[in-house]
Tab-separated table of C-alpha atoms and ligand atoms in Angstrom:
chain	number	residue	atom	x	y	z
A	1	UNK	CA	-13.882	-5.186	16.177
A	2	UNK	CA	-14.076	-4.346	12.488
A	3	UNK	CA	-17.250	-5.231	10.618
A	4	UNK	CA	-17.103	-6.246	6.992
A	5	UNK	CA	-20.757	-7.317	6.660
A	6	UNK	CA	-22.134	-6.340	3.293
A	7	UNK	CA	-18.750	-5.640	1.731
A	8	UNK	CA	-19.302	-8.395	-0.838
A	9	UNK	CA	-22.140	-6.414	-2.429
A	10	UNK	CA	-20.259	-3.098	-2.545
A	11	UNK	CA	-18.972	-1.753	-5.846
A	12	UNK	CA	-15.380	-0.599	-6.327
A	13	UNK	CA	-15.936	2.991	-5.170
A	14	UNK	CA	-17.965	1.916	-2.134
A	15	UNK	CA	-15.238	-0.516	-1.089
A	16	UNK	CA	-12.594	2.191	-1.426
A	17	UNK	CA	-14.698	4.660	0.571
A	18	UNK	CA	-15.207	1.992	3.218
A	19	UNK	CA	-11.461	1.377	3.311
A	20	UNK	CA	-10.865	5.081	4.078
A	21	UNK	CA	-13.619	5.080	6.694
A	22	UNK	CA	-12.108	2.080	8.477
A	23	UNK	CA	-8.627	3.579	8.215
A	24	UNK	CA	-9.838	6.816	9.854
A	25	UNK	CA	-11.604	4.805	12.549
A	26	UNK	CA	-8.410	2.846	13.264
A	27	UNK	CA	-6.294	6.001	13.399
A	28	UNK	CA	-8.707	7.819	15.705
A	29	UNK	CA	-8.983	4.928	18.155
A	30	UNK	CA	-5.305	4.027	18.591
A	31	UNK	CA	-2.196	6.153	18.935
A	32	UNK	CA	0.506	3.519	18.456
A	33	UNK	CA	1.889	4.074	14.951
A	34	UNK	CA	3.039	0.482	14.448
A	35	UNK	CA	-0.343	-0.949	15.529
A	36	UNK	CA	-2.045	1.530	13.229
A	37	UNK	CA	-0.117	0.737	10.060
A	38	UNK	CA	-0.317	-3.001	10.813
A	39	UNK	CA	-4.087	-2.809	10.919
A	40	UNK	CA	-4.123	-0.606	7.816
A	41	UNK	CA	-2.648	-3.552	5.863
A	42	UNK	CA	-5.468	-5.762	7.197
A	43	UNK	CA	-8.070	-3.148	6.258
A	44	UNK	CA	-6.669	-2.945	2.716
A	45	UNK	CA	-6.727	-6.726	2.314
A	46	UNK	CA	-10.311	-6.938	3.594
A	47	UNK	CA	-11.635	-4.083	1.435
A	48	UNK	CA	-9.781	-4.468	-1.861
A	49	UNK	CA	-10.465	-7.491	-4.014
A	50	UNK	CA	-7.967	-9.758	-5.741
A	51	UNK	CA	-4.821	-8.822	-3.851
A	52	UNK	CA	-2.159	-11.343	-2.886
A	53	UNK	CA	0.062	-8.876	-1.034
A	54	UNK	CA	-0.329	-5.472	0.648
A	55	UNK	CA	2.252	-3.809	2.823
A	56	UNK	CA	4.850	-1.187	3.596
A	57	UNK	CA	8.541	-0.761	2.891
A	58	UNK	CA	10.384	1.962	4.819
A	59	UNK	CA	13.481	3.910	3.918
A	60	UNK	CA	16.376	2.916	6.148
A	61	UNK	CA	19.866	4.213	5.355
A	62	UNK	CA	19.269	4.471	1.637
A	63	UNK	CA	17.409	1.218	1.079
A	64	UNK	CA	13.841	0.045	1.568
A	65	UNK	CA	13.249	-2.375	4.426
A	66	UNK	CA	10.127	-4.503	4.822
A	67	UNK	CA	7.453	-3.254	7.224
A	68	UNK	CA	4.015	-4.560	8.246
A	69	UNK	CA	2.280	-6.514	5.485
A	70	UNK	CA	-0.291	-9.159	4.599
A	71	UNK	CA	0.648	-11.962	2.239
A	72	UNK	CA	3.504	-14.365	1.710
A	73	UNK	CA	6.938	-13.569	3.164
A	74	UNK	CA	8.633	-10.973	0.947
A	75	UNK	CA	12.091	-9.528	0.190
A	76	UNK	CA	13.494	-7.912	3.304
A	77	UNK	CA	15.408	-5.177	1.494
A	78	UNK	CA	15.062	-3.348	-1.828
A	79	UNK	CA	17.672	-0.978	-3.238
A	80	UNK	CA	16.469	2.529	-4.065
A	81	UNK	CA	15.890	2.690	-7.819
A	82	UNK	CA	15.444	-1.096	-8.127
A	83	UNK	CA	12.185	-2.892	-8.831
A	84	UNK	CA	8.786	-1.269	-8.736
A	85	UNK	CA	9.087	-0.206	-5.086
A	86	UNK	CA	12.612	1.159	-5.450
A	87	UNK	CA	11.530	3.085	-8.551
A	88	UNK	CA	8.578	4.648	-6.695
A	89	UNK	CA	10.876	5.654	-3.828
A	90	UNK	CA	13.554	6.995	-6.196
A	91	UNK	CA	11.255	8.990	-8.487
A	92	UNK	CA	8.609	9.922	-5.904
A	93	UNK	CA	6.048	8.852	-8.498
A	94	UNK	CA	3.230	6.338	-8.221
A	95	UNK	CA	3.895	3.143	-10.156
A	96	UNK	CA	0.782	1.493	-11.561
A	97	UNK	CA	2.149	-1.515	-13.389
A	98	UNK	CA	-0.173	-3.409	-15.735
A	99	UNK	CA	2.162	-6.414	-16.068
A	100	UNK	CA	5.076	-6.710	-13.654
A	101	UNK	CA	6.860	-9.124	-16.009
A	102	UNK	CA	7.256	-6.240	-18.460
A	103	UNK	CA	8.701	-3.904	-15.799
A	104	UNK	CA	12.489	-3.745	-16.113
A	105	UNK	CA	14.074	-5.005	-12.903
A	106	UNK	CA	10.833	-6.093	-11.283
A	107	UNK	CA	11.575	-8.011	-8.072
A	108	UNK	CA	9.444	-11.155	-7.801
A	109	UNK	CA	8.638	-11.865	-4.153
A	110	UNK	CA	5.523	-13.927	-4.847
A	111	UNK	CA	5.209	-15.797	-8.162
A	112	UNK	CA	1.463	-15.145	-8.048
A	113	UNK	CA	1.922	-11.371	-8.579
A	114	UNK	CA	1.141	-10.083	-12.058
A	115	UNK	CA	0.299	-6.430	-11.515
A	116	UNK	CA	1.331	-3.910	-8.910
A	117	UNK	CA	0.463	-0.492	-7.481
A	118	UNK	CA	3.093	1.344	-5.445
A	119	UNK	CA	2.437	4.676	-3.744
A	120	UNK	CA	5.450	6.548	-2.403
A	121	UNK	CA	5.095	7.886	1.132
A	122	UNK	CA	6.347	11.471	1.000
A	123	UNK	CA	5.848	14.037	3.748
A	124	UNK	CA	7.300	17.555	3.668
A	125	UNK	CA	9.378	16.583	0.615
A	126	UNK	CA	10.973	13.662	2.454
A	127	UNK	CA	10.541	10.068	1.250
A	128	UNK	CA	9.704	7.708	4.126
A	129	UNK	CA	8.897	4.576	2.137
A	130	UNK	CA	6.215	3.065	-0.044
A	131	UNK	CA	2.861	1.334	0.186
A	132	UNK	CA	2.926	-1.709	-2.108
A	133	UNK	CA	-0.051	-3.665	-3.461
A	134	UNK	CA	0.236	-6.809	-5.598
A	135	UNK	CA	-2.411	-8.696	-7.537
A	136	UNK	CA	-2.382	-12.044	-9.331
A	137	UNK	CA	-4.474	-10.419	-12.089
A	138	UNK	CA	-2.857	-8.432	-14.910
A	139	UNK	CA	-4.126	-4.826	-15.329
A	140	UNK	CA	-5.775	-5.195	-11.935
A	141	UNK	CA	-5.362	-1.644	-10.601
A	142	UNK	CA	-7.632	1.171	-11.730
A	143	UNK	CA	-7.202	4.932	-11.821
A	144	UNK	CA	-9.927	5.149	-9.146
A	145	UNK	CA	-7.936	2.874	-6.833
A	146	UNK	CA	-4.845	4.956	-7.471
A	147	UNK	CA	-6.798	8.071	-6.381
A	148	UNK	CA	-8.106	6.402	-3.229
A	149	UNK	CA	-4.707	5.028	-2.261
A	150	UNK	CA	-3.265	8.524	-2.658
A	151	UNK	CA	-5.973	9.677	-0.224
A	152	UNK	CA	-5.115	6.817	2.133
A	153	UNK	CA	-1.447	7.826	2.192
A	154	UNK	CA	-2.473	11.459	2.783
A	155	UNK	CA	-4.560	10.334	5.771
A	156	UNK	CA	-1.615	8.282	7.059
A	157	UNK	CA	0.696	11.258	6.620
A	158	UNK	CA	-1.632	13.356	8.780
A	159	UNK	CA	-1.758	10.750	11.540
A	160	UNK	CA	1.468	8.751	11.572
A	161	UNK	CA	4.864	9.919	12.718
A	162	UNK	CA	6.961	7.883	10.268
A	163	UNK	CA	10.050	8.506	12.376
A	164	UNK	CA	8.454	6.305	15.072
A	165	UNK	CA	8.270	3.276	12.817
B	201	SME	N1	7.599	-6.501	-6.639
B	201	SME	C1	8.240	-5.531	-5.793
B	201	SME	C2	8.940	-6.169	-4.644
B	201	SME	C3	8.131	-6.245	-3.398
B	201	SME	S1	7.000	-7.462	-3.428
B	201	SME	O1	6.088	-7.283	-4.549
B	201	SME	C4	6.171	-7.564	-2.025
B	201	SME	C5	9.218	-4.708	-6.608
B	201	SME	O2	9.485	-5.001	-7.773
B	201	SME	O3	9.730	-3.747	-6.055
């Protein structure tokens, strides 16, 4: 069982470190890739404040298809190059969006979302999908969070066989 006692008094960096610690613990105690990434979404939601959605989209025949997530039901499919997720997958670049309503072509899955952080999942130069985080607060995502989510995706890349998902 995961313990989140004391998380409410942690600062931003401590919460992010704790998120990585719990992610490593999950990945070292289970070898089913789907179970692992499902619990990773729960770990993110428990450790990172003010999120309304956290989850994965995976590349399937040239479009992104919804994977494990926490939050309200979301779009099943996103075209590559469309929206924040499709842009991250197309460019291979992190998208840290201060105000999603200003992002051309933003796809609104949950009206509550106002800012977004999308990290592309790239291993050996191949795009496998994206990790998407949404917040109801504008300018919610910090550079520090971006750095820690890059680390999280690196840890996932070392432990998950994306072809199994
Ligand atoms: N806003 C995203 C769509 C996915 S949802 O936020 C879960 C986008 O523009 O790609």
